[in-house]
PDB file of C-alpha atoms and ligand atoms in Angstrom:
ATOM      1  CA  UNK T   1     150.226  47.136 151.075  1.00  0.00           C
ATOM      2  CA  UNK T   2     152.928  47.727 148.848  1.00  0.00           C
ATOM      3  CA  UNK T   3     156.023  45.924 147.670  1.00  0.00           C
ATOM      4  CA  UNK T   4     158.680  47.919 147.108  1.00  0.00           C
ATOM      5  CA  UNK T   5     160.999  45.852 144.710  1.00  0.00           C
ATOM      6  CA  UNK T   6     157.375  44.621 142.639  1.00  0.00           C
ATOM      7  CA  UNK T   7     157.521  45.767 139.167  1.00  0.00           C
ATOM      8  CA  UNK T   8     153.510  45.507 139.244  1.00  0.00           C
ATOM      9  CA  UNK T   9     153.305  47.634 142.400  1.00  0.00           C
ATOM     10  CA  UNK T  10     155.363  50.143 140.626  1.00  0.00           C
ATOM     11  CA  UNK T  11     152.883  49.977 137.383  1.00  0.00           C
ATOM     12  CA  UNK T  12     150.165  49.561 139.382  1.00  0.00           C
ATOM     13  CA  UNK T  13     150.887  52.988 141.501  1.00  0.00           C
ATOM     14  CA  UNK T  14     151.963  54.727 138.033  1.00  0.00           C
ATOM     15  CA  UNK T  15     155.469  55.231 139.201  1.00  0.00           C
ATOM     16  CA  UNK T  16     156.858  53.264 136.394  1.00  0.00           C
ATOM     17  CA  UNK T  17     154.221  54.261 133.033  1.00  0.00           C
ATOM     18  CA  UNK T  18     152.576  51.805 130.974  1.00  0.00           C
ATOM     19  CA  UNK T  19     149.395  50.948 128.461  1.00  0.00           C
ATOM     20  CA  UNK T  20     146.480  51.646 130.948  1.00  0.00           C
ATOM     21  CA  UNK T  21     143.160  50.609 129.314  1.00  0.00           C
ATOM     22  CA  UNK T  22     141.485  51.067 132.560  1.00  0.00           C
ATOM     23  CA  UNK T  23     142.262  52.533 136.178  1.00  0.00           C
ATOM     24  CA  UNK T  24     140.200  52.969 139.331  1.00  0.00           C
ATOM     25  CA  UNK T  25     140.339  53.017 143.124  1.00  0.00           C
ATOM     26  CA  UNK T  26     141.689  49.510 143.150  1.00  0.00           C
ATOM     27  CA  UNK T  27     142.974  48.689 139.922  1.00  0.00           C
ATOM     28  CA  UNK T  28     144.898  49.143 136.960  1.00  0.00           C
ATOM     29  CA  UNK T  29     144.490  47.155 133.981  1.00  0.00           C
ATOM     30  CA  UNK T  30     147.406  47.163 131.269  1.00  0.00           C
ATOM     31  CA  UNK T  31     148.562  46.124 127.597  1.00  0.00           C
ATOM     32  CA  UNK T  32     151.412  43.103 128.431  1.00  0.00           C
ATOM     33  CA  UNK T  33     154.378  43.944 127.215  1.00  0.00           C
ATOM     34  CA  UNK T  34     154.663  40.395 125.623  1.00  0.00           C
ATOM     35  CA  UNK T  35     151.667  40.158 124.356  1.00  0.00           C
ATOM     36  CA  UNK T  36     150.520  36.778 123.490  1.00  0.00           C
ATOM     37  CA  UNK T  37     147.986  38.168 120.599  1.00  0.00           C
ATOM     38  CA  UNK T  38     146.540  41.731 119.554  1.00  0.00           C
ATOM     39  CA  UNK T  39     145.562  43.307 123.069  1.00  0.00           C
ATOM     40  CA  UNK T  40     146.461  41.085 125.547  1.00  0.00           C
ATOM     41  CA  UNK T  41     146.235  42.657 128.555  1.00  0.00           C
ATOM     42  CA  UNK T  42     146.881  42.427 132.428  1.00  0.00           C
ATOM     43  CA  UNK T  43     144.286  42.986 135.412  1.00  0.00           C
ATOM     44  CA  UNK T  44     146.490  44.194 138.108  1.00  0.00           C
ATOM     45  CA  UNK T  45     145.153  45.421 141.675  1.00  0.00           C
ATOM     46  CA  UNK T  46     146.732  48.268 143.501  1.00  0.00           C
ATOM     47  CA  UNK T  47     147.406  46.330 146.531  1.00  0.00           C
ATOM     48  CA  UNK T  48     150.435  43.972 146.261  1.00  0.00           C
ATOM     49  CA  UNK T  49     149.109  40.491 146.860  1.00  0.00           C
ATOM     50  CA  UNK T  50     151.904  37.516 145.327  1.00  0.00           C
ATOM     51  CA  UNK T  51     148.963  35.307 143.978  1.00  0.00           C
ATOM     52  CA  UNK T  52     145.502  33.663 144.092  1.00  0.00           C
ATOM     53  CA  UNK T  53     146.239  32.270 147.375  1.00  0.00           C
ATOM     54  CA  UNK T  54     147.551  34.850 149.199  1.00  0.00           C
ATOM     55  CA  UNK T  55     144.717  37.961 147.975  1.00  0.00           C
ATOM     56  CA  UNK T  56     141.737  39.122 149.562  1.00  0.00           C
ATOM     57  CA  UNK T  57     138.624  37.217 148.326  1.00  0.00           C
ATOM     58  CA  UNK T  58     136.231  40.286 147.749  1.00  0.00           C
ATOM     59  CA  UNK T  59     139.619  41.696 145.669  1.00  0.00           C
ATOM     60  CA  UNK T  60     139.554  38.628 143.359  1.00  0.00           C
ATOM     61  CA  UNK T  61     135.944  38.996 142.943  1.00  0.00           C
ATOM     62  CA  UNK T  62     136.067  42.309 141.862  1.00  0.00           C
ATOM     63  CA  UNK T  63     138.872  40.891 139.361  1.00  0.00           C
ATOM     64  CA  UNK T  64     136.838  38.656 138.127  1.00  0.00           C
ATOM     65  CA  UNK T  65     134.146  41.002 137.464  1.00  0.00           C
ATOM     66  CA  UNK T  66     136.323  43.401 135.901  1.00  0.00           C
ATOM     67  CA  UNK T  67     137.414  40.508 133.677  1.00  0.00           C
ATOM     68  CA  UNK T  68     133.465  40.193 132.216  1.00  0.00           C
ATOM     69  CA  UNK T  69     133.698  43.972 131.916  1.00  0.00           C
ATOM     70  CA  UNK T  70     136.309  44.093 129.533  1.00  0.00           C
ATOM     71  CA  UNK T  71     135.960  41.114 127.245  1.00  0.00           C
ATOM     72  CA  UNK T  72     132.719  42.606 125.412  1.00  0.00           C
ATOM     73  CA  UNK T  73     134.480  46.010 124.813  1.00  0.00           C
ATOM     74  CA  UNK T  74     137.678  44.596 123.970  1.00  0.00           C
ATOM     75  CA  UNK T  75     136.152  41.991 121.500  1.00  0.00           C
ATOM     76  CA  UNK T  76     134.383  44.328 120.161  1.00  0.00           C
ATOM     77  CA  UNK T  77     136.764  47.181 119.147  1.00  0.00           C
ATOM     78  CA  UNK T  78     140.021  44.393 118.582  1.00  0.00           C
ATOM     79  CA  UNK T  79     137.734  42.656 116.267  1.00  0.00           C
ATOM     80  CA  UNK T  80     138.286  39.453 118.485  1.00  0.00           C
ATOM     81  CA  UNK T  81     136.345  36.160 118.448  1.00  0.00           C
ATOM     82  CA  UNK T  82     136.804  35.051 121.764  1.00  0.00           C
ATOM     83  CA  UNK T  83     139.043  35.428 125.008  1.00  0.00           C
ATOM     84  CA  UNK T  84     140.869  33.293 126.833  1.00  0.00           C
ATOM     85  CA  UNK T  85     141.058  34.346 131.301  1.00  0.00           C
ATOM     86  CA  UNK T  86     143.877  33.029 132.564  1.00  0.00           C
ATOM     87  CA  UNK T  87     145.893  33.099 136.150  1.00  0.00           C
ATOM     88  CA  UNK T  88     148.832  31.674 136.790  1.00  0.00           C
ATOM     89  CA  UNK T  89     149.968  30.832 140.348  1.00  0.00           C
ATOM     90  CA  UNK T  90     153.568  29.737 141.728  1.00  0.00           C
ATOM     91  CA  UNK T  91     156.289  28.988 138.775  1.00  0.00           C
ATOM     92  CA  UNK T  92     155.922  25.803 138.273  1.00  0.00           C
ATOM     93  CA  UNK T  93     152.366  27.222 136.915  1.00  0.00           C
ATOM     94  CA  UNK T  94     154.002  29.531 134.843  1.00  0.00           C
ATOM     95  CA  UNK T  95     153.918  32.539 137.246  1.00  0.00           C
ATOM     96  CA  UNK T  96     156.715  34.555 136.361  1.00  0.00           C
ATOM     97  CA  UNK T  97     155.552  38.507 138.251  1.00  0.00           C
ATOM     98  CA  UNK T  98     154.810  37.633 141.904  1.00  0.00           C
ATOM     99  CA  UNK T  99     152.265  40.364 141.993  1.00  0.00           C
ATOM    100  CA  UNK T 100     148.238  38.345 141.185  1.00  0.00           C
ATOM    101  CA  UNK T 101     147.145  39.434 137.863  1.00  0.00           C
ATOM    102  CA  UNK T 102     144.720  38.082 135.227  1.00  0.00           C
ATOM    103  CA  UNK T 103     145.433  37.883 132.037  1.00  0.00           C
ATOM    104  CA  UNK T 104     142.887  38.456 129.129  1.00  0.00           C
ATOM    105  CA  UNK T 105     143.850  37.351 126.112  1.00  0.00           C
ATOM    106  CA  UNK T 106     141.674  37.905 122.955  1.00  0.00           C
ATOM    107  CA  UNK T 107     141.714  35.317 120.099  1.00  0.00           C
ATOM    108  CA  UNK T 108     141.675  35.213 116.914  1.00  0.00           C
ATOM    109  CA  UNK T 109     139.695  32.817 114.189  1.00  0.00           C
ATOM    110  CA  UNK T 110     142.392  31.305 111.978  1.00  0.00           C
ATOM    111  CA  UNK T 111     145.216  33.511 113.641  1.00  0.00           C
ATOM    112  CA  UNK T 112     146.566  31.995 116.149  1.00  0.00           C
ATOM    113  CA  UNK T 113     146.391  28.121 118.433  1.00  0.00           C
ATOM    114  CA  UNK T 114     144.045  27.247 121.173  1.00  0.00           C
ATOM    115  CA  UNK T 115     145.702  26.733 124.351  1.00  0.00           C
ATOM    116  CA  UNK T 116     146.655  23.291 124.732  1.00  0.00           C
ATOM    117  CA  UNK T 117     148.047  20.940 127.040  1.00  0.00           C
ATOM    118  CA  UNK T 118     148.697  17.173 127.674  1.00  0.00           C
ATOM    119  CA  UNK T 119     146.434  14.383 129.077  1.00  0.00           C
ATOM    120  CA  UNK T 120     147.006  12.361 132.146  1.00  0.00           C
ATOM    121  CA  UNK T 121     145.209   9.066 132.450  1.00  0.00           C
ATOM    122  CA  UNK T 122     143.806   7.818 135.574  1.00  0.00           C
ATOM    123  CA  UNK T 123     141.519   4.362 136.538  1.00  0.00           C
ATOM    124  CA  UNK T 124     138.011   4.840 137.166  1.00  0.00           C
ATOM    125  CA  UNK T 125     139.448   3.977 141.341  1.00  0.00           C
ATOM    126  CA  UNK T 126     142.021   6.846 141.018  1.00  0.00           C
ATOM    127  CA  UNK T 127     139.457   9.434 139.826  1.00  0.00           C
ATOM    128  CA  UNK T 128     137.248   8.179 143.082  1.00  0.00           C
ATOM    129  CA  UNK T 129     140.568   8.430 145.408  1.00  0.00           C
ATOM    130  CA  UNK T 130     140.776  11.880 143.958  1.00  0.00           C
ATOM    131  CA  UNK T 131     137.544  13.311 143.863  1.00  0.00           C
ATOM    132  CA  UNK T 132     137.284  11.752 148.118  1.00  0.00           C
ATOM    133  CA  UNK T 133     140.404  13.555 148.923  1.00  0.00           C
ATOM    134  CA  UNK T 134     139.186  17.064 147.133  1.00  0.00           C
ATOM    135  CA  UNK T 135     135.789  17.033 148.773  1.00  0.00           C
ATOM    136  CA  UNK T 136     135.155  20.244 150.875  1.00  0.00           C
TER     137      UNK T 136
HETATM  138  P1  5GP K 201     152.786  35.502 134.437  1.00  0.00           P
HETATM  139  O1  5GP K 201     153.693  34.588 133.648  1.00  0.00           O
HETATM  140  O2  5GP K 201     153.405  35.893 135.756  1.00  0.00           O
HETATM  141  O3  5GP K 201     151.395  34.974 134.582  1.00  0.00           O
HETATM  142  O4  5GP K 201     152.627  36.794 133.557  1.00  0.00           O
HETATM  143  C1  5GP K 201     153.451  37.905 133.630  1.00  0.00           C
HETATM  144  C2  5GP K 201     153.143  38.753 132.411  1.00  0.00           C
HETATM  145  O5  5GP K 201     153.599  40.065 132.656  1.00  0.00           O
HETATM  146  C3  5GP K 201     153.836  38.276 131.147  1.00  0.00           C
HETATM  147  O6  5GP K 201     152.859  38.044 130.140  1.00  0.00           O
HETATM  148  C4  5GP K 201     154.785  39.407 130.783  1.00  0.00           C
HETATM  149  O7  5GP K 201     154.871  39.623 129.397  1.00  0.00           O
HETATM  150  C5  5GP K 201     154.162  40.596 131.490  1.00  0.00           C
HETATM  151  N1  5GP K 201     155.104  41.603 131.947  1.00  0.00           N
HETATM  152  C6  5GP K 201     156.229  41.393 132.674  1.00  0.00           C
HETATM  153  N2  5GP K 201     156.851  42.554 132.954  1.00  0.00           N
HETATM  154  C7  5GP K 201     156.080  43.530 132.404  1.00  0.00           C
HETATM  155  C8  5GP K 201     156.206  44.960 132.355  1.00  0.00           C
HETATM  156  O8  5GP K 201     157.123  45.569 132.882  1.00  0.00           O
HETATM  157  N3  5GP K 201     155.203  45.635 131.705  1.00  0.00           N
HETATM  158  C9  5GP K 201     154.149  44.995 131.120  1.00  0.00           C
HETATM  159  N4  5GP K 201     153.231  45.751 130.509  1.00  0.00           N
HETATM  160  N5  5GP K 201     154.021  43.648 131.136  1.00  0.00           N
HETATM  161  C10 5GP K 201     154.966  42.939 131.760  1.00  0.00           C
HETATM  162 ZN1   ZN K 202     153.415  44.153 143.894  1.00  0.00          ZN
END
């Protein structure tokens, strides 16, 4: 399925050309535009799915695995010291392209910050409450 005002579709297809480190049946994997460091890149699939909740299980799978692909390659010739896998999903999570993707972002000793963000505190009761109402 296809979206035909998605910008990633579009990419994803080839109809609109970009930074393609990778390409096959079911995927296209890109440089970001943005990037946040040296080779930052996007996992895209072919098939327009808005996020994590809404794509085909054996598709995000196969992201995933495509994400372990890539990081020892791209570590390797970036010069990289690690990678951070990230997936954002909804805006208020910071999705901003309603087509999934993963990013991979490689970092850099000395270069750049660790992601980062705040700390909620919650009673030894609360994390119980919590952890009963997650249980699957
Ligand atoms: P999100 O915030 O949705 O997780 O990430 C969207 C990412 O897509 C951003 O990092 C942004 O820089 C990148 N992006 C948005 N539009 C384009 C585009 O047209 N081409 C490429 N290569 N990257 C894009
Ligand atoms: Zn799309």
């Amino acid at each position: 399925m296809r979206d035909d005002n998605c910008i990633f579709c579009k990419i994803a297809s080839g109809e609109i050309p970009s930074n393609t480190i990778f390409e096959d049946e079911d995927f296209r994997i890109i440089l970001d535009a943005a990037p946040a460091t040296k080779g930052h890149a996007l996992i895209i699939p072919k098939e327009h799915y808005k996020d994590l909740y809404e794509i085909d299980e054996n598709v995000a799978a196969k992201a995933f695995g495509l994400a372990k692909k890539m990081i020892t390659p791209m570590t390797e010739a970036l010069g990289a010291d690690g990678f951070n896998v990230l997936q954002n999903n909804k805006e208020v999570a910071g999705q901003t392209v309603f087509h999934f993707h993963m990013h991979l972002i490689p970092r850099y000793e000395g270069k750049d910050k660790i992601l980062t963000w705040g700390h909620e505190e919650f009673s030894d009761e609360e994390m119980k409450k919590i952890c009963e109402s997650l249980k699957q």
